[in-house]
Amino acid sequence: EAGVAQSPRYKIIEKRQSVAFWCNPISGHATLYWYQQILGQGPKLLIQFQNNGVVDDSQLPKDRFSAERLKGVDSTLKIQPAKLEDSAVYLCASRRRGDYNEQFFGPGTRLTVL
Amino acid sequence: AQTVTQSQPEMSVQEAETVTLSCTYDTSESNYYLFWYKQPPSRQMILVIRQEAYKQQNATENRFSVNFQKAAKSFSLKISDSQLGDTAMYFCAFMKGNAGKSTFGDGTTLTVKP
């Protein structure tokens, strides 16, 4: 089966600009996660979707970050406006139903904010 | 809220030897799952091994095994017969049952030396 797809792979922007990331999960995976991974740290959960509903967005900086998952499939994560501290890798992961199932990760989008 | 602590930022091991990576977690949940993920340099994160909290038997996957001490909230990963391809960052992850909410540690960078 095809893996989790993410685009773009790399993005460089100036601070205060906007940026959007796209994720296509594995077909049939109901749960989708967006993580922020700062260099040298573990992934930090930004938002979790179950189908097209939000399960957890408690760590999403809602004043500048937004995410949606239309029709319970693809998802986009937007940052507007970006800050220097948003420089990180943004990982998307998906998971089948069932607690035992692991997350499958995409290759990530490396964002550099100048 | 759950926390996951990996106290060894970096470790190294000689090829063919055994190494153990530590992980402790804090939770009040009774239904949860624990995972070890591997993130090779510039490559995608993949699952190494998983453990259901309700199972007393430690999980094993070929050269990888865990020592799960539920009372101590400890979940260490043992890699036997280390190979050069094991060089990667290893993340311990906690997943709450039912909702699938995840928390990751900050990782341990493992270098296998020839």
GROMACS .gro file of C-alpha atoms in nm:
model
  228
    1GLU     CA    1   0.000   0.000   0.000
    2ALA     CA    2   0.113   0.355  -0.063
    3GLY     CA    3   0.254   0.540   0.235
    4VAL     CA    4   0.165   0.874   0.385
    5ALA     CA    5   0.237   1.151   0.136
    6GLN     CA    6   0.335   1.504   0.231
    7SER     CA    7   0.415   1.813   0.029
    8PRO     CA    8   0.613   2.020  -0.005
    9ARG     CA    9   0.921   1.850   0.133
   10TYR     CA   10   1.100   2.178   0.201
   11LYS     CA   11   0.982   2.534   0.242
   12ILE     CA   12   1.168   2.855   0.319
   13ILE     CA   13   0.970   3.167   0.402
   14GLU     CA   14   1.017   3.504   0.565
   15LYS     CA   15   0.865   3.569   0.905
   16ARG     CA   16   0.509   3.699   0.893
   17GLN     CA   17   0.443   3.514   0.567
   18SER     CA   18   0.191   3.234   0.535
   19VAL     CA   19   0.255   2.871   0.452
   20ALA     CA   20   0.045   2.560   0.399
   21PHE     CA   21   0.133   2.193   0.419
   22TRP     CA   22  -0.059   1.906   0.267
   23CYS     CA   23  -0.094   1.546   0.381
   24ASN     CA   24  -0.253   1.245   0.215
   25PRO     CA   25  -0.285   0.956   0.462
   26ILE     CA   26  -0.285   0.587   0.387
   27SER     CA   27  -0.615   0.483   0.235
   28GLY     CA   28  -0.864   0.372   0.496
   29HIS     CA   29  -0.682   0.523   0.792
   30ALA     CA   30  -0.937   0.708   1.000
   31THR     CA   31  -0.697   0.885   1.233
   32LEU     CA   32  -0.462   1.158   1.115
   33TYR     CA   33  -0.204   1.343   1.322
   34TRP     CA   34   0.003   1.655   1.265
   35TYR     CA   35   0.322   1.689   1.467
   36GLN     CA   36   0.583   1.959   1.501
   37GLN     CA   37   0.937   1.827   1.545
   38ILE     CA   38   1.196   2.086   1.640
   39LEU     CA   39   1.556   1.982   1.577
   40GLY     CA   40   1.680   1.752   1.851
   41GLN     CA   41   1.338   1.700   2.006
   42GLY     CA   42   1.059   1.449   1.982
   43PRO     CA   43   0.743   1.506   1.781
   44LYS     CA   44   0.494   1.731   1.955
   45LEU     CA   45   0.130   1.669   1.871
   46LEU     CA   46  -0.042   1.970   1.716
   47ILE     CA   47  -0.374   1.821   1.616
   48GLN     CA   48  -0.541   1.482   1.585
   49PHE     CA   49  -0.835   1.407   1.357
   50GLN     CA   50  -1.069   1.111   1.366
   51ASN     CA   51  -1.223   1.105   1.018
   52ASN     CA   52  -1.299   1.476   0.969
   53GLY     CA   53  -1.354   1.558   1.335
   54VAL     CA   54  -1.096   1.703   1.573
   55VAL     CA   55  -1.004   1.475   1.863
   56ASP     CA   56  -0.732   1.687   2.019
   57ASP     CA   57  -0.599   2.031   1.930
   58SER     CA   58  -0.496   2.139   2.278
   59GLN     CA   59  -0.138   2.216   2.173
   60LEU     CA   60  -0.221   2.391   1.847
   61PRO     CA   61  -0.138   2.765   1.861
   62LYS     CA   62  -0.476   2.865   1.731
   63ASP     CA   63  -0.388   3.231   1.687
   64ARG     CA   64  -0.163   3.138   1.395
   65PHE     CA   65  -0.210   2.769   1.313
   66SER     CA   66  -0.513   2.609   1.155
   67ALA     CA   67  -0.583   2.266   1.015
   68GLU     CA   68  -0.864   2.094   0.835
   69ARG     CA   69  -0.941   1.750   0.705
   70LEU     CA   70  -1.203   1.769   0.441
   71LYS     CA   71  -1.409   1.455   0.373
   72GLY     CA   72  -1.199   1.266   0.625
   73VAL     CA   73  -0.912   1.207   0.384
   74ASP     CA   74  -0.653   1.474   0.292
   75SER     CA   75  -0.551   1.735   0.542
   76THR     CA   76  -0.387   2.076   0.529
   77LEU     CA   77  -0.201   2.259   0.804
   78LYS     CA   78  -0.159   2.635   0.771
   79ILE     CA   79   0.056   2.884   0.955
   80GLN     CA   80  -0.039   3.251   0.927
   81PRO     CA   81   0.169   3.452   1.008
   82ALA     CA   82   0.486   3.250   1.060
   83LYS     CA   83   0.736   3.323   1.335
   84LEU     CA   84   1.103   3.232   1.359
   85GLU     CA   85   1.025   2.969   1.624
   86ASP     CA   86   0.801   2.784   1.378
   87SER     CA   87   1.112   2.652   1.202
   88ALA     CA   88   1.077   2.276   1.237
   89VAL     CA   89   0.982   1.958   1.056
   90TYR     CA   90   0.607   1.909   1.030
   91LEU     CA   91   0.516   1.543   1.034
   92CYS     CA   92   0.190   1.389   0.928
   93ALA     CA   93   0.095   1.042   1.047
   94SER     CA   94  -0.207   0.819   1.002
   95ARG     CA   95  -0.341   0.517   1.185
   96ARG     CA   96  -0.601   0.249   1.129
   97ARG     CA   97  -0.882   0.201   1.376
   98GLY     CA   98  -0.784  -0.012   1.671
   99ASP     CA   99  -0.576   0.079   1.972
  100TYR     CA  100  -0.307  -0.173   1.888
  101ASN     CA  101  -0.225  -0.013   1.558
  102GLU     CA  102   0.080   0.200   1.516
  103GLN     CA  103   0.113   0.532   1.340
  104PHE     CA  104   0.256   0.549   0.990
  105PHE     CA  105   0.457   0.861   0.926
  106GLY     CA  106   0.512   1.067   0.616
  107PRO     CA  107   0.852   1.207   0.518
  108GLY     CA  108   0.776   1.544   0.674
  109THR     CA  109   0.800   1.903   0.556
  110ARG     CA  110   1.105   2.096   0.670
  111LEU     CA  111   1.009   2.459   0.728
  112THR     CA  112   1.268   2.733   0.766
  113VAL     CA  113   1.146   3.076   0.871
  114LEU     CA  114   1.396   3.356   0.809
  115ALA     CA  115  -0.149   1.469   3.091
  116GLN     CA  116   0.103   1.202   3.002
  117THR     CA  117   0.478   1.259   2.998
  118VAL     CA  118   0.748   1.045   2.843
  119THR     CA  119   1.112   1.079   2.948
  120GLN     CA  120   1.414   0.944   2.768
  121SER     CA  121   1.711   1.021   2.989
  122GLN     CA  122   1.987   0.926   2.744
  123PRO     CA  123   2.019   1.188   2.469
  124GLU     CA  124   2.301   0.997   2.298
  125MET     CA  125   2.439   0.646   2.311
  126SER     CA  126   2.687   0.445   2.113
  127VAL     CA  127   2.755   0.075   2.079
  128GLN     CA  128   2.998  -0.144   1.891
  129GLU     CA  129   2.864  -0.350   1.606
  130ALA     CA  130   2.737  -0.692   1.722
  131GLU     CA  131   2.705  -0.582   2.085
  132THR     CA  132   2.391  -0.523   2.290
  133VAL     CA  133   2.254  -0.186   2.395
  134THR     CA  134   1.958  -0.082   2.611
  135LEU     CA  135   1.768   0.246   2.568
  136SER     CA  136   1.568   0.374   2.864
  137CYS     CA  137   1.222   0.523   2.875
  138THR     CA  138   0.998   0.617   3.167
  139TYR     CA  139   0.648   0.754   3.150
  140ASP     CA  140   0.393   0.902   3.380
  141THR     CA  141   0.022   0.842   3.346
  142SER     CA  142  -0.290   0.778   3.547
  143GLU     CA  143  -0.446   0.584   3.262
  144SER     CA  144  -0.502   0.210   3.286
  145ASN     CA  145  -0.562   0.147   2.916
  146TYR     CA  146  -0.260   0.242   2.709
  147TYR     CA  147   0.000   0.123   2.463
  148LEU     CA  148   0.371   0.185   2.437
  149PHE     CA  149   0.580   0.202   2.122
  150TRP     CA  150   0.938   0.241   2.015
  151TYR     CA  151   0.990   0.420   1.683
  152LYS     CA  152   1.311   0.454   1.484
  153GLN     CA  153   1.398   0.763   1.280
  154PRO     CA  154   1.709   0.705   1.065
  155PRO     CA  155   1.899   1.014   0.946
  156SER     CA  156   1.690   1.197   0.685
  157ARG     CA  157   1.442   0.911   0.665
  158GLN     CA  158   1.091   0.843   0.782
  159MET     CA  159   0.995   0.730   1.128
  160ILE     CA  160   0.904   0.363   1.147
  161LEU     CA  161   0.775   0.133   1.418
  162VAL     CA  162   1.026  -0.090   1.596
  163ILE     CA  163   0.814  -0.262   1.858
  164ARG     CA  164   0.492  -0.219   2.056
  165GLN     CA  165   0.358  -0.330   2.395
  166GLU     CA  166   0.006  -0.343   2.532
  167ALA     CA  167  -0.003  -0.227   2.893
  168TYR     CA  168  -0.240  -0.507   2.995
  169LYS     CA  169   0.006  -0.774   2.882
  170GLN     CA  170   0.271  -0.883   3.130
  171GLN     CA  171   0.479  -1.062   2.870
  172ASN     CA  172   0.750  -0.847   2.718
  173ALA     CA  173   0.728  -0.794   2.343
  174THR     CA  174   1.003  -0.915   2.112
  175GLU     CA  175   1.069  -0.856   1.743
  176ASN     CA  176   1.376  -1.039   1.617
  177ARG     CA  177   1.677  -0.852   1.764
  178PHE     CA  178   1.457  -0.603   1.947
  179SER     CA  179   1.295  -0.665   2.283
  180VAL     CA  180   1.149  -0.458   2.561
  181ASN     CA  181   1.158  -0.469   2.937
  182PHE     CA  182   0.818  -0.344   3.046
  183GLN     CA  183   0.790  -0.270   3.417
  184LYS     CA  184   0.437  -0.142   3.463
  185ALA     CA  185   0.459  -0.058   3.832
  186ALA     CA  186   0.778   0.137   3.777
  187LYS     CA  187   0.638   0.291   3.455
  188SER     CA  188   0.947   0.189   3.270
  189PHE     CA  189   0.972   0.069   2.910
  190SER     CA  190   1.328   0.005   2.792
  191LEU     CA  191   1.437  -0.119   2.450
  192LYS     CA  192   1.712  -0.376   2.410
  193ILE     CA  193   1.885  -0.414   2.076
  194SER     CA  194   2.088  -0.731   2.042
  195ASP     CA  195   2.360  -0.795   1.784
  196SER     CA  196   2.363  -0.426   1.687
  197GLN     CA  197   2.404  -0.350   1.320
  198LEU     CA  198   2.525  -0.039   1.140
  199GLY     CA  199   2.173   0.008   1.006
  200ASP     CA  200   2.045   0.049   1.361
  201THR     CA  201   2.208   0.393   1.371
  202ALA     CA  202   1.913   0.628   1.420
  203MET     CA  203   1.716   0.834   1.664
  204TYR     CA  204   1.484   0.620   1.876
  205PHE     CA  205   1.164   0.757   2.023
  206CYS     CA  206   0.955   0.610   2.299
  207ALA     CA  207   0.585   0.687   2.260
  208PHE     CA  208   0.280   0.653   2.481
  209MET     CA  209  -0.065   0.612   2.332
  210LYS     CA  210  -0.379   0.643   2.534
  211GLY     CA  211  -0.629   0.371   2.463
  212ASN     CA  212  -0.954   0.438   2.277
  213ALA     CA  213  -0.874   0.796   2.175
  214GLY     CA  214  -0.531   0.720   2.034
  215LYS     CA  215  -0.374   1.034   2.180
  216SER     CA  216   0.003   1.015   2.158
  217THR     CA  217   0.296   1.156   2.352
  218PHE     CA  218   0.656   1.113   2.242
  219GLY     CA  219   0.982   1.138   2.432
  220ASP     CA  220   1.265   1.357   2.309
  221GLY     CA  221   1.456   1.064   2.169
  222THR     CA  222   1.788   0.889   2.204
  223THR     CA  223   2.043   0.915   1.925
  224LEU     CA  224   2.207   0.577   1.883
  225THR     CA  225   2.529   0.535   1.689
  226VAL     CA  226   2.651   0.188   1.601
  227LYS     CA  227   3.026   0.186   1.546
  228PRO     CA  228   3.203  -0.062   1.318
   0.00000   0.00000   0.00000
